[in-house]
Amino acid sequence: MPTPYSDKVFHTANIIEFAKDIEAATDGAFKITVHSAGSLYKHADIKNAVRSQQVPIGEFFLSRLSNEDAAYGVDSQPFVATSYADADKLWAAQKPVITELLAKQGLMPLFAVPWPPQGLYTKAEVNSVDDLRGLKFRAYNAALEKFAALAGAAPTQVESPDIPQAFSTGQVEAMITSPSTGVSSKSWDFVSTYTPINAWVPKNIVVVNKAAFDGLDASVQAAVLAAAEAAEARGWDLSRAETDAKTATLAENGMNVITPSAELMDGLKAIGAQMQVDWNESASDEAKAIISDYNK
Ligand code: PCA
């Protein structure tokens, strides 16, 4: 099972528990070997590795698939869902739509777990969108790349295991990510300010190849589904607990954690509103229905 993030990340810990649960439920008959941090397949290749049955199961960042269909990207649209309660509602609306899309590729979602709300990491205090102008900005998907570009920054895609090196070589000088990734990348080594703008709550998803799943004994299938349900619930709890705990770790390591100014938030929300207009133009009716269901 290839996964993109390191063993220090709660998503990976949760997946290791998931694998253990299945092994226990099958009396050791069914084992999943987790290959974390992009060590077996690079993040960008994990979905296709599962699709082509090079591996039966894998994890990836769901909104990376937004180039295939806008429905995959809703959780990374700025200021659509910014709390866990909203993220939960959004997932309920998104899940049936992406389940159908994935099924067309022979894939079946098992569970999805959010990262804590995404905040801003910079070397200096940021009080307005103008303060972001010209900054070399780390991005992890198309939506963040667009958000940074609309703010006047210069985005570059960098995988999370490569964050420390990207900062130390000067490739990037600011980023938006969770407090979890801020801690696992030891962000205090290269930036000094964390501004919790809580801009969106993106998810990782675990998918299985449907043909591989269908080939399992019914008892193993049941063990996998039960472990997946438990992993989704446990993952959301872990994520909620991480938000405050990892923000505190940032502060303990000397990061200046500052409340975003109204001017900054107004400016960022205006960019988010523009992005939502553009998203609507590229979205299918099914994708648009996610947002209308969510707003009900
Ligand atoms: N961490 C991952 C994705 C979102 C997050 O909080 C990253 O920075 O790549």
PDB file of C-alpha atoms and ligand atoms in Angstrom:
ATOM      1  CA  MET A   1       0.000   0.000   0.000  1.00  0.00           C
ATOM      2  CA  PRO A   2       1.764   3.171  -1.141  1.00  0.00           C
ATOM      3  CA  THR A   3       1.069   6.403   0.781  1.00  0.00           C
ATOM      4  CA  PRO A   4       2.502   9.885   0.162  1.00  0.00           C
ATOM      5  CA  TYR A   5       3.163  11.184   3.681  1.00  0.00           C
ATOM      6  CA  SER A   6       5.803  10.322   6.263  1.00  0.00           C
ATOM      7  CA  ASP A   7       5.452   8.053   9.296  1.00  0.00           C
ATOM      8  CA  LYS A   8       5.402  11.171  11.508  1.00  0.00           C
ATOM      9  CA  VAL A   9       2.045  12.203  10.055  1.00  0.00           C
ATOM     10  CA  PHE A  10      -1.219  11.136  11.735  1.00  0.00           C
ATOM     11  CA  HIS A  11      -2.707   9.980   8.413  1.00  0.00           C
ATOM     12  CA  THR A  12       0.063   7.398   8.119  1.00  0.00           C
ATOM     13  CA  ALA A  13      -0.346   6.297  11.750  1.00  0.00           C
ATOM     14  CA  ASN A  14      -4.067   5.890  11.105  1.00  0.00           C
ATOM     15  CA  ILE A  15      -3.417   3.750   8.019  1.00  0.00           C
ATOM     16  CA  ILE A  16      -0.989   1.542   9.952  1.00  0.00           C
ATOM     17  CA  GLU A  17      -3.777   0.990  12.512  1.00  0.00           C
ATOM     18  CA  PHE A  18      -6.175   0.192   9.654  1.00  0.00           C
ATOM     19  CA  ALA A  19      -3.767  -2.476   8.369  1.00  0.00           C
ATOM     20  CA  LYS A  20      -3.347  -3.912  11.882  1.00  0.00           C
ATOM     21  CA  ASP A  21      -7.119  -4.062  12.377  1.00  0.00           C
ATOM     22  CA  ILE A  22      -7.517  -6.124   9.213  1.00  0.00           C
ATOM     23  CA  GLU A  23      -4.665  -8.416  10.184  1.00  0.00           C
ATOM     24  CA  ALA A  24      -6.225  -8.959  13.621  1.00  0.00           C
ATOM     25  CA  ALA A  25      -9.724  -9.525  12.216  1.00  0.00           C
ATOM     26  CA  THR A  26      -8.392 -12.171   9.820  1.00  0.00           C
ATOM     27  CA  ASP A  27      -6.196 -13.895  12.469  1.00  0.00           C
ATOM     28  CA  GLY A  28      -3.066 -12.807  10.647  1.00  0.00           C
ATOM     29  CA  ALA A  29      -4.170 -14.266   7.315  1.00  0.00           C
ATOM     30  CA  PHE A  30      -4.411 -10.926   5.506  1.00  0.00           C
ATOM     31  CA  LYS A  31      -1.510  -8.465   5.719  1.00  0.00           C
ATOM     32  CA  ILE A  32      -1.124  -5.005   4.205  1.00  0.00           C
ATOM     33  CA  THR A  33       2.415  -3.607   3.984  1.00  0.00           C
ATOM     34  CA  VAL A  34       2.374   0.194   4.129  1.00  0.00           C
ATOM     35  CA  HIS A  35       5.057   2.004   2.068  1.00  0.00           C
ATOM     36  CA  SER A  36       4.904   5.613   3.330  1.00  0.00           C
ATOM     37  CA  ALA A  37       6.374   8.933   2.162  1.00  0.00           C
ATOM     38  CA  GLY A  38       6.128   8.176  -1.540  1.00  0.00           C
ATOM     39  CA  SER A  39       8.740   5.422  -1.184  1.00  0.00           C
ATOM     40  CA  LEU A  40       7.018   2.830  -3.408  1.00  0.00           C
ATOM     41  CA  TYR A  41       5.229   5.174  -5.834  1.00  0.00           C
ATOM     42  CA  LYS A  42       5.522   8.930  -6.046  1.00  0.00           C
ATOM     43  CA  HIS A  43       2.399  10.743  -4.893  1.00  0.00           C
ATOM     44  CA  ALA A  44       1.442  11.691  -8.462  1.00  0.00           C
ATOM     45  CA  ASP A  45       1.567   8.016  -9.535  1.00  0.00           C
ATOM     46  CA  ILE A  46      -0.319   6.351  -6.657  1.00  0.00           C
ATOM     47  CA  LYS A  47      -3.820   6.595  -8.119  1.00  0.00           C
ATOM     48  CA  ASN A  48      -2.795   5.075 -11.434  1.00  0.00           C
ATOM     49  CA  ALA A  49      -0.769   2.359  -9.690  1.00  0.00           C
ATOM     50  CA  VAL A  50      -3.984   1.252  -7.940  1.00  0.00           C
ATOM     51  CA  ARG A  51      -6.043   1.662 -11.082  1.00  0.00           C
ATOM     52  CA  SER A  52      -3.693  -0.562 -13.101  1.00  0.00           C
ATOM     53  CA  GLN A  53      -3.445  -3.104 -10.244  1.00  0.00           C
ATOM     54  CA  GLN A  54       0.282  -2.643  -9.749  1.00  0.00           C
ATOM     55  CA  VAL A  55      -0.847  -2.322  -6.130  1.00  0.00           C
ATOM     56  CA  PRO A  56      -4.287  -3.224  -4.739  1.00  0.00           C
ATOM     57  CA  ILE A  57      -4.725  -0.178  -2.488  1.00  0.00           C
ATOM     58  CA  GLY A  58      -3.245   3.283  -1.913  1.00  0.00           C
ATOM     59  CA  GLU A  59      -3.684   6.706  -0.357  1.00  0.00           C
ATOM     60  CA  PHE A  60      -3.494  10.146  -1.978  1.00  0.00           C
ATOM     61  CA  PHE A  61      -4.602  13.760  -1.561  1.00  0.00           C
ATOM     62  CA  LEU A  62      -8.101  13.750  -3.032  1.00  0.00           C
ATOM     63  CA  SER A  63      -8.138  17.220  -4.619  1.00  0.00           C
ATOM     64  CA  ARG A  64      -5.094  16.366  -6.720  1.00  0.00           C
ATOM     65  CA  LEU A  65      -7.616  14.735  -9.063  1.00  0.00           C
ATOM     66  CA  SER A  66      -9.367  18.069  -9.747  1.00  0.00           C
ATOM     67  CA  ASN A  67      -7.859  18.120 -13.245  1.00  0.00           C
ATOM     68  CA  GLU A  68      -9.994  15.031 -13.989  1.00  0.00           C
ATOM     69  CA  ASP A  69     -13.211  16.439 -12.535  1.00  0.00           C
ATOM     70  CA  ALA A  70     -13.995  19.516 -10.432  1.00  0.00           C
ATOM     71  CA  ALA A  71     -15.952  17.262  -8.027  1.00  0.00           C
ATOM     72  CA  TYR A  72     -12.658  15.981  -6.601  1.00  0.00           C
ATOM     73  CA  GLY A  73     -11.521  19.512  -5.782  1.00  0.00           C
ATOM     74  CA  VAL A  74     -14.377  20.963  -3.714  1.00  0.00           C
ATOM     75  CA  ASP A  75     -12.635  20.419  -0.374  1.00  0.00           C
ATOM     76  CA  SER A  76      -9.686  22.560  -1.491  1.00  0.00           C
ATOM     77  CA  GLN A  77     -11.706  25.540  -2.684  1.00  0.00           C
ATOM     78  CA  PRO A  78     -10.844  28.452  -0.367  1.00  0.00           C
ATOM     79  CA  PHE A  79     -13.467  29.352   2.251  1.00  0.00           C
ATOM     80  CA  VAL A  80     -16.120  26.857   1.107  1.00  0.00           C
ATOM     81  CA  ALA A  81     -15.767  24.551   4.140  1.00  0.00           C
ATOM     82  CA  THR A  82     -13.444  25.839   6.855  1.00  0.00           C
ATOM     83  CA  SER A  83     -14.498  23.922   9.992  1.00  0.00           C
ATOM     84  CA  TYR A  84     -14.772  20.207  10.755  1.00  0.00           C
ATOM     85  CA  ALA A  85     -18.566  20.466  10.910  1.00  0.00           C
ATOM     86  CA  ASP A  86     -18.603  22.003   7.418  1.00  0.00           C
ATOM     87  CA  ALA A  87     -16.011  19.533   6.133  1.00  0.00           C
ATOM     88  CA  ASP A  88     -18.163  16.668   7.381  1.00  0.00           C
ATOM     89  CA  LYS A  89     -21.226  18.048   5.574  1.00  0.00           C
ATOM     90  CA  LEU A  90     -19.196  18.625   2.428  1.00  0.00           C
ATOM     91  CA  TRP A  91     -17.854  15.052   2.478  1.00  0.00           C
ATOM     92  CA  ALA A  92     -21.405  13.688   2.833  1.00  0.00           C
ATOM     93  CA  ALA A  93     -22.360  15.610  -0.331  1.00  0.00           C
ATOM     94  CA  GLN A  94     -19.132  14.837  -2.217  1.00  0.00           C
ATOM     95  CA  LYS A  95     -18.775  11.141  -1.432  1.00  0.00           C
ATOM     96  CA  PRO A  96     -21.564   9.737  -3.667  1.00  0.00           C
ATOM     97  CA  VAL A  97     -20.409  11.854  -6.613  1.00  0.00           C
ATOM     98  CA  ILE A  98     -16.749  10.879  -6.439  1.00  0.00           C
ATOM     99  CA  THR A  99     -17.653   7.247  -5.665  1.00  0.00           C
ATOM    100  CA  GLU A 100     -19.368   7.118  -9.046  1.00  0.00           C
ATOM    101  CA  LEU A 101     -16.458   8.824 -10.805  1.00  0.00           C
ATOM    102  CA  LEU A 102     -13.913   6.462  -9.239  1.00  0.00           C
ATOM    103  CA  ALA A 103     -16.063   3.430 -10.095  1.00  0.00           C
ATOM    104  CA  LYS A 104     -15.666   4.317 -13.800  1.00  0.00           C
ATOM    105  CA  GLN A 105     -11.934   3.742 -13.281  1.00  0.00           C
ATOM    106  CA  GLY A 106     -12.392   0.480 -11.392  1.00  0.00           C
ATOM    107  CA  LEU A 107     -11.657   2.162  -8.057  1.00  0.00           C
ATOM    108  CA  MET A 108     -13.617   2.117  -4.810  1.00  0.00           C
ATOM    109  CA  PRO A 109     -13.131   4.638  -1.973  1.00  0.00           C
ATOM    110  CA  LEU A 110     -12.630   3.080   1.469  1.00  0.00           C
ATOM    111  CA  PHE A 111     -12.256   6.124   3.691  1.00  0.00           C
ATOM    112  CA  ALA A 112     -11.295   9.798   3.657  1.00  0.00           C
ATOM    113  CA  VAL A 113      -9.718  11.814   6.469  1.00  0.00           C
ATOM    114  CA  PRO A 114      -9.221  15.592   6.593  1.00  0.00           C
ATOM    115  CA  TRP A 115      -6.097  17.551   7.403  1.00  0.00           C
ATOM    116  CA  PRO A 116      -6.528  20.299   9.989  1.00  0.00           C
ATOM    117  CA  PRO A 117      -7.655  23.677   8.573  1.00  0.00           C
ATOM    118  CA  GLN A 118      -4.989  25.204   6.358  1.00  0.00           C
ATOM    119  CA  GLY A 119      -2.945  28.168   7.621  1.00  0.00           C
ATOM    120  CA  LEU A 120      -0.301  30.546   6.356  1.00  0.00           C
ATOM    121  CA  TYR A 121       3.459  30.199   7.026  1.00  0.00           C
ATOM    122  CA  THR A 122       5.685  33.188   6.304  1.00  0.00           C
ATOM    123  CA  LYS A 123       8.967  34.771   7.338  1.00  0.00           C
ATOM    124  CA  ALA A 124       7.331  38.114   8.198  1.00  0.00           C
ATOM    125  CA  GLU A 125       3.905  39.071   9.543  1.00  0.00           C
ATOM    126  CA  VAL A 126       1.281  39.274   6.835  1.00  0.00           C
ATOM    127  CA  ASN A 127      -1.437  41.873   7.337  1.00  0.00           C
ATOM    128  CA  SER A 128      -2.948  42.060   3.878  1.00  0.00           C
ATOM    129  CA  VAL A 129      -2.924  40.199   0.567  1.00  0.00           C
ATOM    130  CA  ASP A 130      -0.432  42.829  -0.640  1.00  0.00           C
ATOM    131  CA  ASP A 131       2.135  41.409   1.788  1.00  0.00           C
ATOM    132  CA  LEU A 132       2.062  38.122  -0.192  1.00  0.00           C
ATOM    133  CA  ARG A 133       2.987  39.782  -3.469  1.00  0.00           C
ATOM    134  CA  GLY A 134       6.095  38.300  -5.078  1.00  0.00           C
ATOM    135  CA  LEU A 135       6.650  35.608  -2.425  1.00  0.00           C
ATOM    136  CA  LYS A 136       7.937  32.267  -3.729  1.00  0.00           C
ATOM    137  CA  PHE A 137       5.095  30.080  -2.550  1.00  0.00           C
ATOM    138  CA  ARG A 138       4.953  26.320  -2.020  1.00  0.00           C
ATOM    139  CA  ALA A 139       1.819  24.710  -3.510  1.00  0.00           C
ATOM    140  CA  TYR A 140       0.510  21.137  -3.328  1.00  0.00           C
ATOM    141  CA  ASN A 141      -2.362  21.172  -5.838  1.00  0.00           C
ATOM    142  CA  ALA A 142      -3.890  23.240  -8.620  1.00  0.00           C
ATOM    143  CA  ALA A 143      -6.288  25.149  -6.337  1.00  0.00           C
ATOM    144  CA  LEU A 144      -3.507  26.327  -4.018  1.00  0.00           C
ATOM    145  CA  GLU A 145      -1.398  27.235  -7.020  1.00  0.00           C
ATOM    146  CA  LYS A 146      -4.234  29.391  -8.315  1.00  0.00           C
ATOM    147  CA  PHE A 147      -4.929  30.935  -4.896  1.00  0.00           C
ATOM    148  CA  ALA A 148      -1.266  31.903  -4.509  1.00  0.00           C
ATOM    149  CA  ALA A 149      -1.066  33.273  -8.038  1.00  0.00           C
ATOM    150  CA  LEU A 150      -4.220  35.376  -7.562  1.00  0.00           C
ATOM    151  CA  ALA A 151      -2.641  36.770  -4.390  1.00  0.00           C
ATOM    152  CA  GLY A 152       0.317  37.907  -6.487  1.00  0.00           C
ATOM    153  CA  ALA A 153       2.699  35.244  -5.150  1.00  0.00           C
ATOM    154  CA  ALA A 154       4.822  32.902  -7.286  1.00  0.00           C
ATOM    155  CA  PRO A 155       3.703  29.285  -6.696  1.00  0.00           C
ATOM    156  CA  THR A 156       5.814  26.128  -7.146  1.00  0.00           C
ATOM    157  CA  GLN A 157       4.638  22.536  -6.560  1.00  0.00           C
ATOM    158  CA  VAL A 158       6.600  20.794  -3.792  1.00  0.00           C
ATOM    159  CA  GLU A 159       5.675  17.429  -2.191  1.00  0.00           C
ATOM    160  CA  SER A 160       5.475  17.589   1.598  1.00  0.00           C
ATOM    161  CA  PRO A 161       8.544  15.356   2.283  1.00  0.00           C
ATOM    162  CA  ASP A 162      10.565  17.914   0.235  1.00  0.00           C
ATOM    163  CA  ILE A 163       9.391  21.027   2.122  1.00  0.00           C
ATOM    164  CA  PRO A 164      12.495  21.517   4.322  1.00  0.00           C
ATOM    165  CA  GLN A 165      14.818  21.282   1.327  1.00  0.00           C
ATOM    166  CA  ALA A 166      12.681  23.620  -0.792  1.00  0.00           C
ATOM    167  CA  PHE A 167      12.906  26.274   1.929  1.00  0.00           C
ATOM    168  CA  SER A 168      16.575  25.759   2.711  1.00  0.00           C
ATOM    169  CA  THR A 169      17.565  26.087  -0.941  1.00  0.00           C
ATOM    170  CA  GLY A 170      15.419  29.206  -1.387  1.00  0.00           C
ATOM    171  CA  GLN A 171      13.078  27.564  -3.898  1.00  0.00           C
ATOM    172  CA  VAL A 172      10.152  28.724  -1.721  1.00  0.00           C
ATOM    173  CA  GLU A 173       9.737  31.176   1.160  1.00  0.00           C
ATOM    174  CA  ALA A 174       6.083  30.792   2.227  1.00  0.00           C
ATOM    175  CA  MET A 175       3.359  28.130   2.240  1.00  0.00           C
ATOM    176  CA  ILE A 176      -0.205  27.278   3.179  1.00  0.00           C
ATOM    177  CA  THR A 177      -0.668  23.955   4.955  1.00  0.00           C
ATOM    178  CA  SER A 178      -1.923  22.443   8.215  1.00  0.00           C
ATOM    179  CA  PRO A 179      -0.309  22.775  11.641  1.00  0.00           C
ATOM    180  CA  SER A 180       0.392  19.018  11.263  1.00  0.00           C
ATOM    181  CA  THR A 181       2.572  19.547   8.211  1.00  0.00           C
ATOM    182  CA  GLY A 182       4.053  22.677   9.782  1.00  0.00           C
ATOM    183  CA  VAL A 183       5.267  20.459  12.624  1.00  0.00           C
ATOM    184  CA  SER A 184       6.321  17.391  10.595  1.00  0.00           C
ATOM    185  CA  SER A 185       8.382  19.667   8.309  1.00  0.00           C
ATOM    186  CA  LYS A 186       9.836  21.592  11.313  1.00  0.00           C
ATOM    187  CA  SER A 187       8.671  24.845   9.740  1.00  0.00           C
ATOM    188  CA  TRP A 188      10.264  26.888  12.565  1.00  0.00           C
ATOM    189  CA  ASP A 189      13.638  26.137  10.966  1.00  0.00           C
ATOM    190  CA  PHE A 190      12.764  28.302   7.949  1.00  0.00           C
ATOM    191  CA  VAL A 191       9.789  30.597   8.738  1.00  0.00           C
ATOM    192  CA  SER A 192       8.814  32.515  11.868  1.00  0.00           C
ATOM    193  CA  THR A 193       5.118  33.326  11.557  1.00  0.00           C
ATOM    194  CA  TYR A 194       2.018  31.139  11.492  1.00  0.00           C
ATOM    195  CA  THR A 195      -1.318  32.776  10.686  1.00  0.00           C
ATOM    196  CA  PRO A 196      -4.274  30.360  11.093  1.00  0.00           C
ATOM    197  CA  ILE A 197      -6.439  31.627   8.233  1.00  0.00           C
ATOM    198  CA  ASN A 198      -8.394  28.303   8.274  1.00  0.00           C
ATOM    199  CA  ALA A 199      -8.902  28.556   4.555  1.00  0.00           C
ATOM    200  CA  TRP A 200     -10.073  25.005   3.733  1.00  0.00           C
ATOM    201  CA  VAL A 201     -10.083  21.460   5.164  1.00  0.00           C
ATOM    202  CA  PRO A 202      -8.724  19.126   2.444  1.00  0.00           C
ATOM    203  CA  LYS A 203      -8.820  15.336   2.653  1.00  0.00           C
ATOM    204  CA  ASN A 204      -6.694  12.315   1.946  1.00  0.00           C
ATOM    205  CA  ILE A 205      -8.520   9.332   0.526  1.00  0.00           C
ATOM    206  CA  VAL A 206      -7.773   5.599   0.591  1.00  0.00           C
ATOM    207  CA  VAL A 207      -8.959   3.749  -2.494  1.00  0.00           C
ATOM    208  CA  VAL A 208      -8.883   0.088  -3.405  1.00  0.00           C
ATOM    209  CA  ASN A 209      -8.897  -1.553  -6.819  1.00  0.00           C
ATOM    210  CA  LYS A 210     -12.431  -2.929  -7.176  1.00  0.00           C
ATOM    211  CA  ALA A 211     -11.369  -6.087  -9.019  1.00  0.00           C
ATOM    212  CA  ALA A 212      -8.744  -6.824  -6.349  1.00  0.00           C
ATOM    213  CA  PHE A 213     -11.358  -6.239  -3.646  1.00  0.00           C
ATOM    214  CA  ASP A 214     -13.923  -8.427  -5.406  1.00  0.00           C
ATOM    215  CA  GLY A 215     -11.341 -11.220  -5.502  1.00  0.00           C
ATOM    216  CA  LEU A 216     -11.078 -11.372  -1.707  1.00  0.00           C
ATOM    217  CA  ASP A 217     -12.977 -13.880   0.428  1.00  0.00           C
ATOM    218  CA  ALA A 218     -16.223 -12.454   1.791  1.00  0.00           C
ATOM    219  CA  SER A 219     -14.836 -12.582   5.334  1.00  0.00           C
ATOM    220  CA  VAL A 220     -11.758 -10.566   4.323  1.00  0.00           C
ATOM    221  CA  GLN A 221     -13.918  -8.062   2.437  1.00  0.00           C
ATOM    222  CA  ALA A 222     -15.991  -7.600   5.591  1.00  0.00           C
ATOM    223  CA  ALA A 223     -12.816  -7.092   7.657  1.00  0.00           C
ATOM    224  CA  VAL A 224     -11.540  -4.454   5.205  1.00  0.00           C
ATOM    225  CA  LEU A 225     -14.845  -2.547   5.209  1.00  0.00           C
ATOM    226  CA  ALA A 226     -15.141  -2.641   9.001  1.00  0.00           C
ATOM    227  CA  ALA A 227     -11.538  -1.444   9.425  1.00  0.00           C
ATOM    228  CA  ALA A 228     -12.161   1.330   6.877  1.00  0.00           C
ATOM    229  CA  GLU A 229     -15.214   2.573   8.754  1.00  0.00           C
ATOM    230  CA  ALA A 230     -13.250   2.593  11.997  1.00  0.00           C
ATOM    231  CA  ALA A 231     -10.300   4.345  10.322  1.00  0.00           C
ATOM    232  CA  GLU A 232     -12.509   7.125   8.967  1.00  0.00           C
ATOM    233  CA  ALA A 233     -13.987   7.835  12.416  1.00  0.00           C
ATOM    234  CA  ARG A 234     -10.593   7.570  14.153  1.00  0.00           C
ATOM    235  CA  GLY A 235      -8.911   9.737  11.493  1.00  0.00           C
ATOM    236  CA  TRP A 236     -11.407  12.581  11.874  1.00  0.00           C
ATOM    237  CA  ASP A 237     -10.933  12.480  15.666  1.00  0.00           C
ATOM    238  CA  LEU A 238      -7.153  12.474  15.310  1.00  0.00           C
ATOM    239  CA  SER A 239      -7.345  15.401  12.901  1.00  0.00           C
ATOM    240  CA  ARG A 240      -9.557  17.459  15.237  1.00  0.00           C
ATOM    241  CA  ALA A 241      -7.171  16.825  18.138  1.00  0.00           C
ATOM    242  CA  GLU A 242      -4.147  17.757  15.998  1.00  0.00           C
ATOM    243  CA  THR A 243      -5.400  21.242  15.205  1.00  0.00           C
ATOM    244  CA  ASP A 244      -4.794  22.731  18.646  1.00  0.00           C
ATOM    245  CA  ALA A 245      -2.030  20.329  19.682  1.00  0.00           C
ATOM    246  CA  LYS A 246       0.156  21.019  16.639  1.00  0.00           C
ATOM    247  CA  THR A 247      -0.548  24.757  16.717  1.00  0.00           C
ATOM    248  CA  ALA A 248       0.747  24.673  20.302  1.00  0.00           C
ATOM    249  CA  THR A 249       3.847  22.759  19.132  1.00  0.00           C
ATOM    250  CA  LEU A 250       4.503  25.469  16.549  1.00  0.00           C
ATOM    251  CA  ALA A 251       4.364  28.113  19.298  1.00  0.00           C
ATOM    252  CA  GLU A 252       6.555  26.037  21.639  1.00  0.00           C
ATOM    253  CA  ASN A 253       9.187  25.954  18.929  1.00  0.00           C
ATOM    254  CA  GLY A 254       9.236  29.722  18.673  1.00  0.00           C
ATOM    255  CA  MET A 255       6.758  30.380  15.890  1.00  0.00           C
ATOM    256  CA  ASN A 256       4.826  33.599  16.215  1.00  0.00           C
ATOM    257  CA  VAL A 257       1.170  32.466  15.978  1.00  0.00           C
ATOM    258  CA  ILE A 258      -0.880  35.515  15.032  1.00  0.00           C
ATOM    259  CA  THR A 259      -4.586  36.147  14.586  1.00  0.00           C
ATOM    260  CA  PRO A 260      -5.264  37.111  10.959  1.00  0.00           C
ATOM    261  CA  SER A 261      -6.245  40.738  10.408  1.00  0.00           C
ATOM    262  CA  ALA A 262      -9.685  41.536   9.000  1.00  0.00           C
ATOM    263  CA  GLU A 263      -7.975  43.142   6.003  1.00  0.00           C
ATOM    264  CA  LEU A 264      -6.057  39.953   5.212  1.00  0.00           C
ATOM    265  CA  MET A 265      -9.145  37.760   5.598  1.00  0.00           C
ATOM    266  CA  ASP A 266     -11.311  40.061   3.450  1.00  0.00           C
ATOM    267  CA  GLY A 267      -8.686  40.025   0.707  1.00  0.00           C
ATOM    268  CA  LEU A 268      -8.265  36.243   0.802  1.00  0.00           C
ATOM    269  CA  LYS A 269     -12.020  35.675   0.840  1.00  0.00           C
ATOM    270  CA  ALA A 270     -12.412  37.868  -2.240  1.00  0.00           C
ATOM    271  CA  ILE A 271      -9.892  35.628  -4.043  1.00  0.00           C
ATOM    272  CA  GLY A 272     -11.827  32.568  -2.837  1.00  0.00           C
ATOM    273  CA  ALA A 273     -15.083  34.021  -4.199  1.00  0.00           C
ATOM    274  CA  GLN A 274     -13.456  34.570  -7.599  1.00  0.00           C
ATOM    275  CA  MET A 275     -12.144  30.998  -7.563  1.00  0.00           C
ATOM    276  CA  GLN A 276     -15.606  29.688  -6.797  1.00  0.00           C
ATOM    277  CA  VAL A 277     -17.000  31.519  -9.852  1.00  0.00           C
ATOM    278  CA  ASP A 278     -14.304  29.888 -12.010  1.00  0.00           C
ATOM    279  CA  TRP A 279     -14.877  26.478 -10.390  1.00  0.00           C
ATOM    280  CA  ASN A 280     -18.588  26.692 -11.266  1.00  0.00           C
ATOM    281  CA  GLU A 281     -17.733  27.286 -14.896  1.00  0.00           C
ATOM    282  CA  SER A 282     -15.616  24.148 -15.103  1.00  0.00           C
ATOM    283  CA  ALA A 283     -17.886  21.934 -12.953  1.00  0.00           C
ATOM    284  CA  SER A 284     -20.299  19.274 -14.234  1.00  0.00           C
ATOM    285  CA  ASP A 285     -23.909  19.319 -13.035  1.00  0.00           C
ATOM    286  CA  GLU A 286     -23.051  16.502 -10.612  1.00  0.00           C
ATOM    287  CA  ALA A 287     -20.131  18.500  -9.203  1.00  0.00           C
ATOM    288  CA  LYS A 288     -22.293  21.617  -8.836  1.00  0.00           C
ATOM    289  CA  ALA A 289     -24.894  19.520  -7.021  1.00  0.00           C
ATOM    290  CA  ILE A 290     -22.269  18.833  -4.315  1.00  0.00           C
ATOM    291  CA  ILE A 291     -22.225  22.536  -3.476  1.00  0.00           C
ATOM    292  CA  SER A 292     -26.004  22.948  -3.584  1.00  0.00           C
ATOM    293  CA  ASP A 293     -26.478  19.853  -1.392  1.00  0.00           C
ATOM    294  CA  TYR A 294     -23.855  21.186   0.991  1.00  0.00           C
ATOM    295  CA  ASN A 295     -25.560  24.589   1.183  1.00  0.00           C
ATOM    296  CA  LYS A 296     -28.967  23.037   1.998  1.00  0.00           C
TER     297      LYS A 296
HETATM  298  N1  PCA B   1      -0.550  18.728   4.435  1.00  0.00           N
HETATM  299  C1  PCA B   1      -0.311  18.231   3.110  1.00  0.00           C
HETATM  300  C2  PCA B   1      -1.602  18.411   2.397  1.00  0.00           C
HETATM  301  C3  PCA B   1      -2.434  19.301   3.241  1.00  0.00           C
HETATM  302  C4  PCA B   1      -1.720  19.379   4.520  1.00  0.00           C
HETATM  303  O1  PCA B   1      -2.136  19.893   5.530  1.00  0.00           O
HETATM  304  C5  PCA B   1       0.774  18.992   2.422  1.00  0.00           C
HETATM  305  O2  PCA B   1       1.144  20.073   2.874  1.00  0.00           O
HETATM  306  O3  PCA B   1       1.238  18.526   1.376  1.00  0.00           O
END
